[in-house]
């Protein structure tokens, strides 16, 4: 038995560097406005508003303009002047000017001459018949992302087969479109299209080709692959688990699972943990029986659970809900692609889930460095509160515009935003054989962290497991724990949103089999 006395981690806090403002700008003389200004973006200009009663707008502003800038335009009616800086002027020079001039008497404001564009309206002829993209603000987000998305982002649809050559899907499906785990072949096309419309519909909700003059639009132009794990009568745990593993190995960033009903399964739990550990975020349907708890796989801590709302942003009558719901999304009468070369409206948390997956893909097109845990946090932090209780909406309705325009870690929009600060602590140890274990007690750095991630990295030839208790002083054990991660290897991870910090966190590292060294890492996020 190794030393099982309670240990406390040495915490290392990572502080963000804060830049200091530079020196004040120098004054300059009056410069005449430039006539005949060209239309279009003017990113090098600062607009300065002058209080009424302060005389000539241009004269008031010009006396505070630095020598490398000039007043190029003014409006007597709206009482502002445009100050143009050289194109090579650093951003901090403009910011310094804004800070300095707003301190002067009579100056009401100073701000960048921001670029505005009409929101993208794709040429898909049935876009006007849709409401889901508009409700989650995907069209506004498209203005922020080149090409309406990024083909380098991959969404795996684990579902029935899909008509991957549908005119409104073919461009976004990869040339190797997937694998059939039901019939054990390389073609995920549904053999009975009239009985297997689901996967095609889900594909279109997520990534029906945007702006292709055809049919409808998904949430963005991510790439699609399909793991056919369900037939007309459903699918087995093993087929679904294999499809998750396959999708992960194919490099999927997001795994959409609009399926459930089998109850808790360790095989499935291991599969979704494999996905997260290897860079894929599972996004899953909460379920459609209207009950107050979500189904599996949505119920696993590794997965995002998605409830469904209607076009009035009310919880759908069929949608399951509960404390494990992460987000909600449109899921009633959602228009999308179906076999063969057609379109239909379906309802279900099955539709809300790929809407969320599509937004997640669009988010990665803008913020490509986000891993599964950070992507999950970011989607929740930027969700829109639509006034439902947290057990019905989770952090809120997924919102594409917020997700792509908000810098990850800066919070904003939802219940789990946080400041972006984090602290990481590590401990290491050795387990000598089966049933050996180490117990730890972890003292919280933050009073109310938005999330804590506990990770175990052990030897490749052993099977170490991880167990956690919160809100109690009782040690976690394999038979008594709040959160557990016990895959078939020694790479374990537990993510807890809004953890209970009323007591120190209790952690157990347990050897199911084998021996060797391990490292335990805890990351708190504010």
PDB file of C-alpha atoms in Angstrom, residues 300-453:
ATOM      1  CA  UNK A 300     -22.778  11.075 -19.356  1.00  0.00           C
ATOM      2  CA  UNK A 301     -20.674  13.916 -17.984  1.00  0.00           C
ATOM      3  CA  UNK A 302     -18.490  13.840 -21.101  1.00  0.00           C
ATOM      4  CA  UNK A 303     -21.449  14.714 -23.338  1.00  0.00           C
ATOM      5  CA  UNK A 304     -23.366  17.926 -23.872  1.00  0.00           C
ATOM      6  CA  UNK A 305     -27.094  17.333 -23.320  1.00  0.00           C
ATOM      7  CA  UNK A 306     -29.415  19.350 -25.565  1.00  0.00           C
ATOM      8  CA  UNK A 307     -33.105  20.051 -24.930  1.00  0.00           C
ATOM      9  CA  UNK A 308     -35.517  21.306 -27.591  1.00  0.00           C
ATOM     10  CA  UNK A 309     -37.466  24.550 -27.828  1.00  0.00           C
ATOM     11  CA  UNK A 310     -39.952  25.780 -30.396  1.00  0.00           C
ATOM     12  CA  UNK A 311     -40.037  28.889 -32.571  1.00  0.00           C
ATOM     13  CA  UNK A 312     -41.404  30.853 -29.589  1.00  0.00           C
ATOM     14  CA  UNK A 313     -38.429  29.727 -27.490  1.00  0.00           C
ATOM     15  CA  UNK A 314     -40.595  27.609 -25.213  1.00  0.00           C
ATOM     16  CA  UNK A 315     -39.612  24.113 -24.135  1.00  0.00           C
ATOM     17  CA  UNK A 316     -41.059  21.550 -26.539  1.00  0.00           C
ATOM     18  CA  UNK A 317     -43.738  19.392 -24.960  1.00  0.00           C
ATOM     19  CA  UNK A 318     -41.813  16.222 -25.802  1.00  0.00           C
ATOM     20  CA  UNK A 319     -38.367  17.404 -24.662  1.00  0.00           C
ATOM     21  CA  UNK A 320     -36.738  15.751 -21.689  1.00  0.00           C
ATOM     22  CA  UNK A 321     -35.120  18.146 -19.260  1.00  0.00           C
ATOM     23  CA  UNK A 322     -33.283  18.131 -15.948  1.00  0.00           C
ATOM     24  CA  UNK A 323     -30.143  19.199 -14.124  1.00  0.00           C
ATOM     25  CA  UNK A 324     -27.848  17.659 -16.744  1.00  0.00           C
ATOM     26  CA  UNK A 325     -29.148  19.792 -19.635  1.00  0.00           C
ATOM     27  CA  UNK A 326     -26.323  21.957 -20.974  1.00  0.00           C
ATOM     28  CA  UNK A 327     -28.035  23.937 -23.736  1.00  0.00           C
ATOM     29  CA  UNK A 328     -31.266  24.166 -25.674  1.00  0.00           C
ATOM     30  CA  UNK A 329     -31.835  24.719 -29.390  1.00  0.00           C
ATOM     31  CA  UNK A 330     -34.713  24.778 -31.913  1.00  0.00           C
ATOM     32  CA  UNK A 331     -36.222  21.317 -32.318  1.00  0.00           C
ATOM     33  CA  UNK A 332     -39.860  21.726 -33.414  1.00  0.00           C
ATOM     34  CA  UNK A 333     -40.837  21.604 -37.104  1.00  0.00           C
ATOM     35  CA  UNK A 334     -37.239  21.988 -38.260  1.00  0.00           C
ATOM     36  CA  UNK A 335     -36.888  21.919 -42.054  1.00  0.00           C
ATOM     37  CA  UNK A 336     -33.973  19.899 -43.378  1.00  0.00           C
ATOM     38  CA  UNK A 337     -32.783  17.379 -45.938  1.00  0.00           C
ATOM     39  CA  UNK A 338     -34.258  13.866 -46.318  1.00  0.00           C
ATOM     40  CA  UNK A 339     -33.828  11.054 -48.842  1.00  0.00           C
ATOM     41  CA  UNK A 340     -34.185  11.105 -51.744  1.00  0.00           C
ATOM     42  CA  UNK A 341     -33.124  14.620 -52.810  1.00  0.00           C
ATOM     43  CA  UNK A 342     -35.987  16.026 -50.767  1.00  0.00           C
ATOM     44  CA  UNK A 343     -36.845  18.071 -47.662  1.00  0.00           C
ATOM     45  CA  UNK A 344     -39.139  17.685 -44.653  1.00  0.00           C
ATOM     46  CA  UNK A 345     -39.919  19.134 -41.245  1.00  0.00           C
ATOM     47  CA  UNK A 346     -39.122  16.910 -38.260  1.00  0.00           C
ATOM     48  CA  UNK A 347     -39.450  17.559 -34.536  1.00  0.00           C
ATOM     49  CA  UNK A 348     -37.353  16.236 -31.666  1.00  0.00           C
ATOM     50  CA  UNK A 349     -34.331  16.807 -29.508  1.00  0.00           C
ATOM     51  CA  UNK A 350     -32.755  14.949 -32.450  1.00  0.00           C
ATOM     52  CA  UNK A 351     -33.058  18.198 -34.406  1.00  0.00           C
ATOM     53  CA  UNK A 352     -31.973  20.518 -31.601  1.00  0.00           C
ATOM     54  CA  UNK A 353     -28.783  18.503 -31.206  1.00  0.00           C
ATOM     55  CA  UNK A 354     -27.380  18.953 -34.746  1.00  0.00           C
ATOM     56  CA  UNK A 355     -28.349  22.631 -34.683  1.00  0.00           C
ATOM     57  CA  UNK A 356     -26.044  22.851 -31.674  1.00  0.00           C
ATOM     58  CA  UNK A 357     -23.388  20.721 -33.370  1.00  0.00           C
ATOM     59  CA  UNK A 358     -23.499  22.976 -36.413  1.00  0.00           C
ATOM     60  CA  UNK A 359     -23.013  26.055 -34.238  1.00  0.00           C
ATOM     61  CA  UNK A 360     -20.134  24.277 -32.511  1.00  0.00           C
ATOM     62  CA  UNK A 361     -18.551  23.666 -35.917  1.00  0.00           C
ATOM     63  CA  UNK A 362     -19.010  27.294 -36.884  1.00  0.00           C
ATOM     64  CA  UNK A 363     -17.410  28.282 -33.577  1.00  0.00           C
ATOM     65  CA  UNK A 364     -14.342  26.165 -34.314  1.00  0.00           C
ATOM     66  CA  UNK A 365     -14.068  27.852 -37.707  1.00  0.00           C
ATOM     67  CA  UNK A 366     -13.424  31.076 -35.784  1.00  0.00           C
ATOM     68  CA  UNK A 367     -11.695  29.719 -32.677  1.00  0.00           C
ATOM     69  CA  UNK A 368      -9.802  26.703 -33.974  1.00  0.00           C
ATOM     70  CA  UNK A 369      -7.670  26.110 -30.883  1.00  0.00           C
ATOM     71  CA  UNK A 370     -10.562  25.139 -28.607  1.00  0.00           C
ATOM     72  CA  UNK A 371     -10.431  21.572 -27.313  1.00  0.00           C
ATOM     73  CA  UNK A 372     -13.551  19.651 -26.218  1.00  0.00           C
ATOM     74  CA  UNK A 373     -13.660  21.033 -22.674  1.00  0.00           C
ATOM     75  CA  UNK A 374     -13.035  24.621 -23.712  1.00  0.00           C
ATOM     76  CA  UNK A 375     -15.463  24.405 -26.633  1.00  0.00           C
ATOM     77  CA  UNK A 376     -18.133  23.114 -24.286  1.00  0.00           C
ATOM     78  CA  UNK A 377     -17.469  25.928 -21.804  1.00  0.00           C
ATOM     79  CA  UNK A 378     -17.437  28.528 -24.576  1.00  0.00           C
ATOM     80  CA  UNK A 379     -20.762  27.410 -26.051  1.00  0.00           C
ATOM     81  CA  UNK A 380     -22.330  27.597 -22.597  1.00  0.00           C
ATOM     82  CA  UNK A 381     -20.680  30.909 -21.755  1.00  0.00           C
ATOM     83  CA  UNK A 382     -22.048  32.494 -24.943  1.00  0.00           C
ATOM     84  CA  UNK A 383     -25.532  30.977 -24.833  1.00  0.00           C
ATOM     85  CA  UNK A 384     -28.571  33.243 -24.788  1.00  0.00           C
ATOM     86  CA  UNK A 385     -30.789  33.247 -21.722  1.00  0.00           C
ATOM     87  CA  UNK A 386     -34.316  32.838 -23.093  1.00  0.00           C
ATOM     88  CA  UNK A 387     -36.025  32.958 -19.716  1.00  0.00           C
ATOM     89  CA  UNK A 388     -36.514  29.259 -19.045  1.00  0.00           C
ATOM     90  CA  UNK A 389     -35.358  27.541 -15.876  1.00  0.00           C
ATOM     91  CA  UNK A 390     -31.863  26.069 -15.961  1.00  0.00           C
ATOM     92  CA  UNK A 391     -33.188  22.502 -15.965  1.00  0.00           C
ATOM     93  CA  UNK A 392     -35.013  23.296 -19.210  1.00  0.00           C
ATOM     94  CA  UNK A 393     -32.532  25.539 -21.052  1.00  0.00           C
ATOM     95  CA  UNK A 394     -29.275  24.683 -19.320  1.00  0.00           C
ATOM     96  CA  UNK A 395     -26.985  27.692 -19.760  1.00  0.00           C
ATOM     97  CA  UNK A 396     -29.376  29.000 -22.424  1.00  0.00           C
ATOM     98  CA  UNK A 397     -30.104  28.667 -26.130  1.00  0.00           C
ATOM     99  CA  UNK A 398     -26.984  28.102 -28.216  1.00  0.00           C
ATOM    100  CA  UNK A 399     -26.062  31.314 -30.018  1.00  0.00           C
ATOM    101  CA  UNK A 400     -23.791  31.332 -33.050  1.00  0.00           C
ATOM    102  CA  UNK A 401     -23.160  35.087 -33.180  1.00  0.00           C
ATOM    103  CA  UNK A 402     -22.084  35.244 -29.540  1.00  0.00           C
ATOM    104  CA  UNK A 403     -19.954  32.129 -29.939  1.00  0.00           C
ATOM    105  CA  UNK A 404     -17.931  33.419 -32.894  1.00  0.00           C
ATOM    106  CA  UNK A 405     -17.611  37.046 -31.778  1.00  0.00           C
ATOM    107  CA  UNK A 406     -16.738  36.421 -28.121  1.00  0.00           C
ATOM    108  CA  UNK A 407     -13.113  35.746 -27.294  1.00  0.00           C
ATOM    109  CA  UNK A 408     -12.879  32.365 -25.549  1.00  0.00           C
ATOM    110  CA  UNK A 409     -12.377  32.760 -21.821  1.00  0.00           C
ATOM    111  CA  UNK A 410     -13.888  36.231 -21.652  1.00  0.00           C
ATOM    112  CA  UNK A 411     -17.351  35.012 -20.645  1.00  0.00           C
ATOM    113  CA  UNK A 412     -20.540  36.721 -21.762  1.00  0.00           C
ATOM    114  CA  UNK A 413     -24.006  35.454 -22.519  1.00  0.00           C
ATOM    115  CA  UNK A 414     -24.672  32.433 -20.333  1.00  0.00           C
ATOM    116  CA  UNK A 415     -24.580  31.090 -16.829  1.00  0.00           C
ATOM    117  CA  UNK A 416     -21.104  29.596 -17.038  1.00  0.00           C
ATOM    118  CA  UNK A 417     -19.143  32.469 -18.461  1.00  0.00           C
ATOM    119  CA  UNK A 418     -16.479  33.151 -15.898  1.00  0.00           C
ATOM    120  CA  UNK A 419     -13.562  35.537 -16.211  1.00  0.00           C
ATOM    121  CA  UNK A 420     -11.301  33.256 -18.195  1.00  0.00           C
ATOM    122  CA  UNK A 421      -8.818  32.933 -15.310  1.00  0.00           C
ATOM    123  CA  UNK A 422      -7.636  29.449 -14.391  1.00  0.00           C
ATOM    124  CA  UNK A 423      -5.363  27.711 -11.929  1.00  0.00           C
ATOM    125  CA  UNK A 424      -3.672  24.353 -12.413  1.00  0.00           C
ATOM    126  CA  UNK A 425      -2.337  22.003  -9.751  1.00  0.00           C
ATOM    127  CA  UNK A 426      -0.524  18.697 -10.133  1.00  0.00           C
ATOM    128  CA  UNK A 427       0.433  15.742  -7.980  1.00  0.00           C
ATOM    129  CA  UNK A 428       2.259  12.552  -8.817  1.00  0.00           C
ATOM    130  CA  UNK A 429       2.512   9.147  -7.270  1.00  0.00           C
ATOM    131  CA  UNK A 430       3.046   5.443  -7.769  1.00  0.00           C
ATOM    132  CA  UNK A 431       0.650   2.536  -7.380  1.00  0.00           C
ATOM    133  CA  UNK A 432       2.289  -0.827  -6.795  1.00  0.00           C
ATOM    134  CA  UNK A 433      -0.411  -3.347  -7.703  1.00  0.00           C
ATOM    135  CA  UNK A 434      -4.126  -4.049  -8.009  1.00  0.00           C
ATOM    136  CA  UNK A 435      -6.259  -2.472  -5.266  1.00  0.00           C
ATOM    137  CA  UNK A 436      -3.508  -0.007  -4.380  1.00  0.00           C
ATOM    138  CA  UNK A 437      -4.744   3.578  -4.221  1.00  0.00           C
ATOM    139  CA  UNK A 438      -3.911   7.151  -3.259  1.00  0.00           C
ATOM    140  CA  UNK A 439      -6.416   9.544  -1.716  1.00  0.00           C
ATOM    141  CA  UNK A 440      -6.171  13.307  -2.006  1.00  0.00           C
ATOM    142  CA  UNK A 441      -8.013  16.284  -0.571  1.00  0.00           C
ATOM    143  CA  UNK A 442      -7.977  19.371  -2.791  1.00  0.00           C
ATOM    144  CA  UNK A 443      -8.479  22.873  -1.359  1.00  0.00           C
ATOM    145  CA  UNK A 444     -10.261  25.153  -3.839  1.00  0.00           C
ATOM    146  CA  UNK A 445      -8.423  28.160  -5.207  1.00  0.00           C
ATOM    147  CA  UNK A 446     -11.608  29.952  -6.315  1.00  0.00           C
ATOM    148  CA  UNK A 447     -14.754  30.340  -4.234  1.00  0.00           C
ATOM    149  CA  UNK A 448     -17.087  29.703  -7.167  1.00  0.00           C
ATOM    150  CA  UNK A 449     -15.269  28.153 -10.135  1.00  0.00           C
ATOM    151  CA  UNK A 450     -17.336  27.710 -13.278  1.00  0.00           C
ATOM    152  CA  UNK A 451     -15.672  24.383 -14.017  1.00  0.00           C
ATOM    153  CA  UNK A 452     -13.066  21.994 -12.687  1.00  0.00           C
ATOM    154  CA  UNK A 453     -11.311  19.346 -14.783  1.00  0.00           C
TER     155      UNK A 453
END
